[in-house]
XYZ file of C-alpha atoms in Angstrom:
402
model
C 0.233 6.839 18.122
C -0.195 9.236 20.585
C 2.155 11.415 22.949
C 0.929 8.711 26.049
C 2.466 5.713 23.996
C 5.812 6.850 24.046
C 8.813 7.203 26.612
C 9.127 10.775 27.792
C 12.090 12.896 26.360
C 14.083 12.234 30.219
C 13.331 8.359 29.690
C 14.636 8.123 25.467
C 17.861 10.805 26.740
C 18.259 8.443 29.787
C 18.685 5.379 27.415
C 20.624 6.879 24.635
C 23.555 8.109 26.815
C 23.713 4.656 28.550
C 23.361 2.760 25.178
C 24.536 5.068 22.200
C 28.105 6.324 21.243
C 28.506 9.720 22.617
C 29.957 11.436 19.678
C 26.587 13.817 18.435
C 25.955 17.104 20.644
C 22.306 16.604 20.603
C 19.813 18.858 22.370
C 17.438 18.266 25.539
C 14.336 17.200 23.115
C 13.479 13.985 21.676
C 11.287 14.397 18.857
C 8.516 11.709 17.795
C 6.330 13.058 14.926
C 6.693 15.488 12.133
C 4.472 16.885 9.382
C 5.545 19.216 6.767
C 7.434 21.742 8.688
C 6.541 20.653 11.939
C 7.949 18.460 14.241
C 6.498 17.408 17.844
C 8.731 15.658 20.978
C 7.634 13.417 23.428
C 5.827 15.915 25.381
C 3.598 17.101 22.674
C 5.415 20.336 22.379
C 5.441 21.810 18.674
C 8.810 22.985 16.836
C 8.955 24.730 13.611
C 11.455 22.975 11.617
C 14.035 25.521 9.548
C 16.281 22.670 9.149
C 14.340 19.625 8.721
C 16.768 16.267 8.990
C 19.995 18.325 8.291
C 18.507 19.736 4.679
C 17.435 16.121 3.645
C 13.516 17.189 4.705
C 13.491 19.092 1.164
C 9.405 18.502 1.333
C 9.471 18.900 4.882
C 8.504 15.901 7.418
C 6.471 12.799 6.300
C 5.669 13.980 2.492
C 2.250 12.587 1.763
C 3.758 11.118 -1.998
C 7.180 10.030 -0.040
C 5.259 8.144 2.709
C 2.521 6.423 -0.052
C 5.407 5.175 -2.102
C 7.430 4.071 0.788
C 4.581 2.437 1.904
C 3.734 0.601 -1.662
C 6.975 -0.625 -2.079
C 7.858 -1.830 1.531
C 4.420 -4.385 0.927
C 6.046 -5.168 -2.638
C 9.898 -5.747 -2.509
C 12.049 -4.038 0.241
C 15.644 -4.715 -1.007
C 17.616 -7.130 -3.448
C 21.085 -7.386 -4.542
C 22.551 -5.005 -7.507
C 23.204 -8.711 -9.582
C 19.384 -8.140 -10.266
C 17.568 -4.657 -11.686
C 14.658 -3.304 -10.549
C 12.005 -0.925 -12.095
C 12.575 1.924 -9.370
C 16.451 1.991 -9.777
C 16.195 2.178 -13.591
C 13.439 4.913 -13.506
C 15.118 7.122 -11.003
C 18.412 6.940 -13.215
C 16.679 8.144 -16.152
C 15.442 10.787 -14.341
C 18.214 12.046 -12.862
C 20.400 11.990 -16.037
C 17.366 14.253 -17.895
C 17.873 16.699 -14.937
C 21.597 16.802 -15.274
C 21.835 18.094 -18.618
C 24.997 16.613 -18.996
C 22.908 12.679 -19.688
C 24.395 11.423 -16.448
C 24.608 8.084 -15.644
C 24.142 7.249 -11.646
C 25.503 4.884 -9.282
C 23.338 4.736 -6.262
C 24.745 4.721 -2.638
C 23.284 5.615 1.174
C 24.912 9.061 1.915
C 26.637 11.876 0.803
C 30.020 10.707 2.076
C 29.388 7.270 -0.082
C 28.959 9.229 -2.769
C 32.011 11.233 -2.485
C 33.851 8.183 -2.252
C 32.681 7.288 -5.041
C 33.597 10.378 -6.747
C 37.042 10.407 -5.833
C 37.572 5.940 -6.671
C 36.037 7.141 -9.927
C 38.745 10.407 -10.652
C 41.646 8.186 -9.949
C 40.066 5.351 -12.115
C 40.064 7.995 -14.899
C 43.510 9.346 -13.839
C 44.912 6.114 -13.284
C 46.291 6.030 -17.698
C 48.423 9.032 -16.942
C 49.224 8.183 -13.294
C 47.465 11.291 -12.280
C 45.563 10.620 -8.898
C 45.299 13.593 -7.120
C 42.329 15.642 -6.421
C 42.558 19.615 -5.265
C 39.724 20.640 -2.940
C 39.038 23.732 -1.449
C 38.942 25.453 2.033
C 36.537 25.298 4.442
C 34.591 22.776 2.125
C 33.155 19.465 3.746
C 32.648 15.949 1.942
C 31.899 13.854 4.469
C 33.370 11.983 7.211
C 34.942 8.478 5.524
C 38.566 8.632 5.315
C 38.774 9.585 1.779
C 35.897 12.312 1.714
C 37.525 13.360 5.066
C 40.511 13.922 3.554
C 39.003 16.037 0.855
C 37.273 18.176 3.582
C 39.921 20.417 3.670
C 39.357 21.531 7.416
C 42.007 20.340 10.003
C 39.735 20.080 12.941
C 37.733 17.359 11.074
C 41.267 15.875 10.602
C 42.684 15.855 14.199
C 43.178 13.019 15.972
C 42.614 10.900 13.260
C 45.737 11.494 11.114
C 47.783 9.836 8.891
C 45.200 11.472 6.142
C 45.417 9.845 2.604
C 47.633 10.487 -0.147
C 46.513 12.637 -2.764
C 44.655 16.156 -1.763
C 46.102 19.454 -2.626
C 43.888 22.331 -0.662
C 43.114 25.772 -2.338
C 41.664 28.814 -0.335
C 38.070 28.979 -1.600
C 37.332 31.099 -4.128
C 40.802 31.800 -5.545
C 41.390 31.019 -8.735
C 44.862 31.954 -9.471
C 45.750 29.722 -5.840
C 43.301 26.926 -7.909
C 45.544 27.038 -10.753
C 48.341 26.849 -8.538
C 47.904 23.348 -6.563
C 46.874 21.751 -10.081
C 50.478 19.658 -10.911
C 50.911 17.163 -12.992
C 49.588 14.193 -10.967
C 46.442 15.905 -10.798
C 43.298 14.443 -11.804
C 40.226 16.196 -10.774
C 39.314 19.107 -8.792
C 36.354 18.594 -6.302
C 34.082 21.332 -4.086
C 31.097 22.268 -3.650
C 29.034 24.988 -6.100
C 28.063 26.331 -2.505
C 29.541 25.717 0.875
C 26.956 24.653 2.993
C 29.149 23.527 6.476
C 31.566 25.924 5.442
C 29.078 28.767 6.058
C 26.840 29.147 3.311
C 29.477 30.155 1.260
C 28.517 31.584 -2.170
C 31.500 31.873 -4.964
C 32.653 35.085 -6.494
C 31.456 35.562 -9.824
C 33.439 33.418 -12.502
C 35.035 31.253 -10.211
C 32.810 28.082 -10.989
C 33.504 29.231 -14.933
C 37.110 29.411 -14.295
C 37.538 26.824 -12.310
C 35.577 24.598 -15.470
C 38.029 26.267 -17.774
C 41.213 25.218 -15.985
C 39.625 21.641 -16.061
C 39.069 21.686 -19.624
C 42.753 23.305 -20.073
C 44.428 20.772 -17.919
C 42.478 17.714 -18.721
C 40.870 17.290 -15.361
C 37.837 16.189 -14.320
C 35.432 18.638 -12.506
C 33.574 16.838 -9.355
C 30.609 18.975 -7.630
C 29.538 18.135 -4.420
C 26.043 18.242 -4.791
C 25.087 16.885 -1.222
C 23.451 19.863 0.349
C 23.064 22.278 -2.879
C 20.789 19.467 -4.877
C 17.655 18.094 -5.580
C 16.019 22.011 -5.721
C 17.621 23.518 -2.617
C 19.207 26.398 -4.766
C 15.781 27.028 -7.094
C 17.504 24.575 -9.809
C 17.517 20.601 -9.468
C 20.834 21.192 -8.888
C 23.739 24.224 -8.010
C 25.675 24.210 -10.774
C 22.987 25.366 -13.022
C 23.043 28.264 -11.341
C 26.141 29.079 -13.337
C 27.105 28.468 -16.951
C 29.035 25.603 -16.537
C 28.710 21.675 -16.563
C 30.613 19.420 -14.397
C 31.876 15.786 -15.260
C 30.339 14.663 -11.949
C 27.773 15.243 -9.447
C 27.356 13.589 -5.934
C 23.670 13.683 -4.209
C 22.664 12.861 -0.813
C 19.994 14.823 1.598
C 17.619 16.042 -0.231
C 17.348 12.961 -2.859
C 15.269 10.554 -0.966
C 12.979 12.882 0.626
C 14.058 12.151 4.392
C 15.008 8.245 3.310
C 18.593 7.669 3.084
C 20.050 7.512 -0.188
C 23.233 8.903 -2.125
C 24.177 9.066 -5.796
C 26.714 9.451 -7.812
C 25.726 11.320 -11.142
C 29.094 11.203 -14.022
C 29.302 11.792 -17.683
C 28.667 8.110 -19.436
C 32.200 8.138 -20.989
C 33.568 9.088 -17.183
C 31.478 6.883 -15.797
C 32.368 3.593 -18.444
C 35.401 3.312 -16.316
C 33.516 1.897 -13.105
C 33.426 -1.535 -14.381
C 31.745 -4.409 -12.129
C 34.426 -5.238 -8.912
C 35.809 -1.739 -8.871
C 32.788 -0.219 -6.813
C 29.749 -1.291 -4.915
C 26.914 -0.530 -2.666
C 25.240 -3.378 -0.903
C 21.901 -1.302 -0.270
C 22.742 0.990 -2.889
C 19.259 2.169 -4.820
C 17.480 -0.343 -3.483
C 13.684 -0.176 -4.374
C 12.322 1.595 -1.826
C 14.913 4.173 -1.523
C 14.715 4.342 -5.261
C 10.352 5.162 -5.115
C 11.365 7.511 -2.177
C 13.242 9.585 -4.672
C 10.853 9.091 -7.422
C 8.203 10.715 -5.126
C 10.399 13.480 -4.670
C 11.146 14.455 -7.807
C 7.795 13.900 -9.274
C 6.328 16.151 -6.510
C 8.627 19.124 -6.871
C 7.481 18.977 -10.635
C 4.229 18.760 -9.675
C 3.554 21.320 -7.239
C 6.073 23.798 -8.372
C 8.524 23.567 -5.637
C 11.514 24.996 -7.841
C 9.660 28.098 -8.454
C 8.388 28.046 -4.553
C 12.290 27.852 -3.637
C 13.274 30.989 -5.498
C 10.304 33.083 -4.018
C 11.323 31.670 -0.689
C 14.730 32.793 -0.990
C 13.215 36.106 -2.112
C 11.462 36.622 1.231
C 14.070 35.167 3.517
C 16.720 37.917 1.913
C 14.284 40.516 2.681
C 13.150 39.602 6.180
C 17.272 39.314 6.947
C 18.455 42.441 5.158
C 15.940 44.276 6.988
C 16.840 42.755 10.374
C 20.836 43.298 9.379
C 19.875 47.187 9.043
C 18.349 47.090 12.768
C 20.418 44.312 14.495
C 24.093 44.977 14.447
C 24.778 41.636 15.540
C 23.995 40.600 11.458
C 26.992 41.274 9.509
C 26.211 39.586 6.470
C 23.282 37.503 4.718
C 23.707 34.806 1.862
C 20.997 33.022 0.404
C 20.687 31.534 -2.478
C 17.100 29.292 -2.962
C 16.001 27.711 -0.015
C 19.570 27.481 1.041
C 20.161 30.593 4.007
C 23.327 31.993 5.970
C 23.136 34.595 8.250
C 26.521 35.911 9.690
C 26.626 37.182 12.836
C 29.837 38.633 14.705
C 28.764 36.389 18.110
C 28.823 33.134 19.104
C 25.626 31.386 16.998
C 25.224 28.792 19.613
C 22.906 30.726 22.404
C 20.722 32.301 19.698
C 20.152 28.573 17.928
C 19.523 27.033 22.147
C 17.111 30.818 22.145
C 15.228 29.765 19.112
C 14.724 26.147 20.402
C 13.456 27.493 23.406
C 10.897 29.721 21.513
C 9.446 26.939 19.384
C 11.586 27.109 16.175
C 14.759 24.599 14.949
C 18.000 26.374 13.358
C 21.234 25.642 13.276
C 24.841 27.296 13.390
C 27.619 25.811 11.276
C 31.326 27.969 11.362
C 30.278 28.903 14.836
C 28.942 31.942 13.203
C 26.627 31.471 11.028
C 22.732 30.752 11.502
C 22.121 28.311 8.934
C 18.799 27.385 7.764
C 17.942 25.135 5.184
C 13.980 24.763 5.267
C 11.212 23.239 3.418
C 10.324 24.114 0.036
C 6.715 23.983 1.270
C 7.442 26.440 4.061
C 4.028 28.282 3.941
C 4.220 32.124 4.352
C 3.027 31.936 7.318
C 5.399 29.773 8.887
C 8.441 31.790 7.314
C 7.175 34.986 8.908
C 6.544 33.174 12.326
C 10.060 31.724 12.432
C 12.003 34.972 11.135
C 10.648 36.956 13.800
C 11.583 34.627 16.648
C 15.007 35.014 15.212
C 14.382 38.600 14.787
C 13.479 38.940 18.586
C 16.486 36.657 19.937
C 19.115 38.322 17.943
C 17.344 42.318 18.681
C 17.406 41.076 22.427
C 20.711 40.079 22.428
C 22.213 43.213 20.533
C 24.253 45.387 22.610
């Protein structure tokens, strides 16, 4: 396909505000091709992509294993019903319960908020003996956008408008243990958050608060849920965040990154957690079907295969750097979190113009708490194309400086 077989970027905007909900705040560009960390729009113009498809480009745009298994398995069998298994399904289990070190067991969805759902049927399920049903979450977290993983996003602006929220969530500010120990009562089942807030702001915990928190779980008889939607599949430098820390959760939910850009959510549980989701009490029509299921394969098998783990860690390395040594020129930079491939720069301005500055200039950020430049690229980023799109931030944000 070429850039003359398409409908220009004024035709495709033209169509989608007459013919699409208006509820995304999308930007003057509609894109049409992407390769690794590049992504083209109608025009022809190039981007480089620091956020490719919201963190779910993991191996950046079109993955050459990705797009030959996708395109095996869409000639072979596209989709049947969970009352039948399939090869891809069963293989993709087994290897996400060897890379859980807990021998998870998975139930297969389409999205991080599906699999949050999940999470939370499953809690209560395990709750439901004791009549404990309640789940504490934590403060600026996000779980998705379904009424029960909106509820557990314990942020009232995702909340407003669309209130009565459910039964059932206790919020804690995150981080704080003691103010975690305090919203656990007796109806309690679970506590649920996320090993690193990603929405939140690239929010890293203090140290010990993932092993306390685990400790109060064991103490209380609780179940301890980890939202692994943005911080899995090798975003952090390990399959998944938690292993970051000396801990082990009782569940794990996956989204983004899983698939390699093809939709796709799990749930990941302990087997004798998991025994209680018995057939009628949860289902997912498309759930793992086969060629989401070889997407995911292809993933995994190629961050094993070219290193990508390791790539993610030296990554981070240089992104730290290149932002520590902008935060000692640029006072604009108050803080910089980064953990793997996963990146937060803090800023004391409005994000917003330096994100539209960057677009402008060729590269594709994004800013999450209104202050925070969150990037979430590739794990085959080349050096190159790390240095290119850290200094177009570096000359937006030194321009803008007072």
């Amino acid at each position: 396909m070429t850039t003359s077989d398409t409908l220009s970027s004024e035709q495709v905007i033209s169509l989608a505000k007459q013919h699409l909900t208006q509820n995304y705040t999308r930007y003057p560009v509609a894109l049409v091709r992407g390769s690794n960390s590049w992504v083209w729009d109608a025009e022809g113009n190039r981007y480089l992509d620091f956020f490719p498809g919201w963190g779910c480009g993991i191996l950046g745009h079109c993955p050459p294993r990705v797009v030959q298994a996708v395109q095996e398995q869409v000639a072979t069998l596209i989709h049947v019903p969970n009352t039948w298994y399939t090869e891809p399904q069963a293989l993709l289990g087994q290897a996400l319960g060897e890379r859980t070190d807990f021998g998870g067991v998975s139930f297969f969805c389409n999205s991080g908020t599906e699999a949050n759902e999940a999470a939370i049927k499953l809690a209560r399920l395990n709750g439901k003996p004791k009549n404990k049903y309640k789940i504490v979450t934590l403060t600026g977290s996000f779980h998705g956008r379904t009424m029960g993983a909106l509820t557990a996003t314990a942020q009232p602006k995702y909340h407003a408008g669309v209130e009565p929220m459910l039964p059932g969530f206790n919020y804690a500010p995150w981080g704080d243990l003691d103010a975690v120990a305090k919203a656990i009562d007796g109806e309690t089942c679970a506590v649920m958050f996320e090993p690193i807030q990603g929405e939140g702001g690239v929010n890293v915990p203090p140290a010990g608060f993932l092993e306390g928190v685990r400790a109060l779980c064991d103490h209380h008889g609780l179940l301890l849920i980890l939202d692994e939607v943005q911080t899995g599949m090798g975003r952090t430098g390990k399959w998944f965040g938690y292993q970051n820390w000396d801990v082990k959760p009782d569940i794990i939910t996956l989204a983004k990154a899983l698939a390699g850009g093809v939709a796709m959510g799990a749930l990941v549980a302990r087997p004798e957690v998991a025994e209680k989701l018995k057939p009628g009490t949860h289902a997912a029509t498309f759930g793992g079907n086969p060629l989401a299921a070889r997407a995911a394969l292809a993933t995994i098998e190629t961050i094993e295969q070219e290193g990508l783990l390791e790539r993610g860690v030296q990554l981070g390395a240089r992104f730290l750097h290149r932002f520590t040594e902008l935060k000692e020129k640029c006072p604009l930079v108050t803080d910089v979190r980064v953990k793997g491939t996963m990146i937060g720069v803090e800023l004391n301005v409005e994000g917003a113009p330096v994100v539209q500055a960057c677009l402008e200039k060729g590269l594709l950020i994004n800013c999450t708490h209104q202050t925070v430049l969150r990037l979430l690229p590739a794990l085959t980023l080349s050096d190159e194309q790390l240095e290119d799109g850290c200094d177009i931030i570096a000359d937006v944000l030194l321009a803008l400086r007072p």
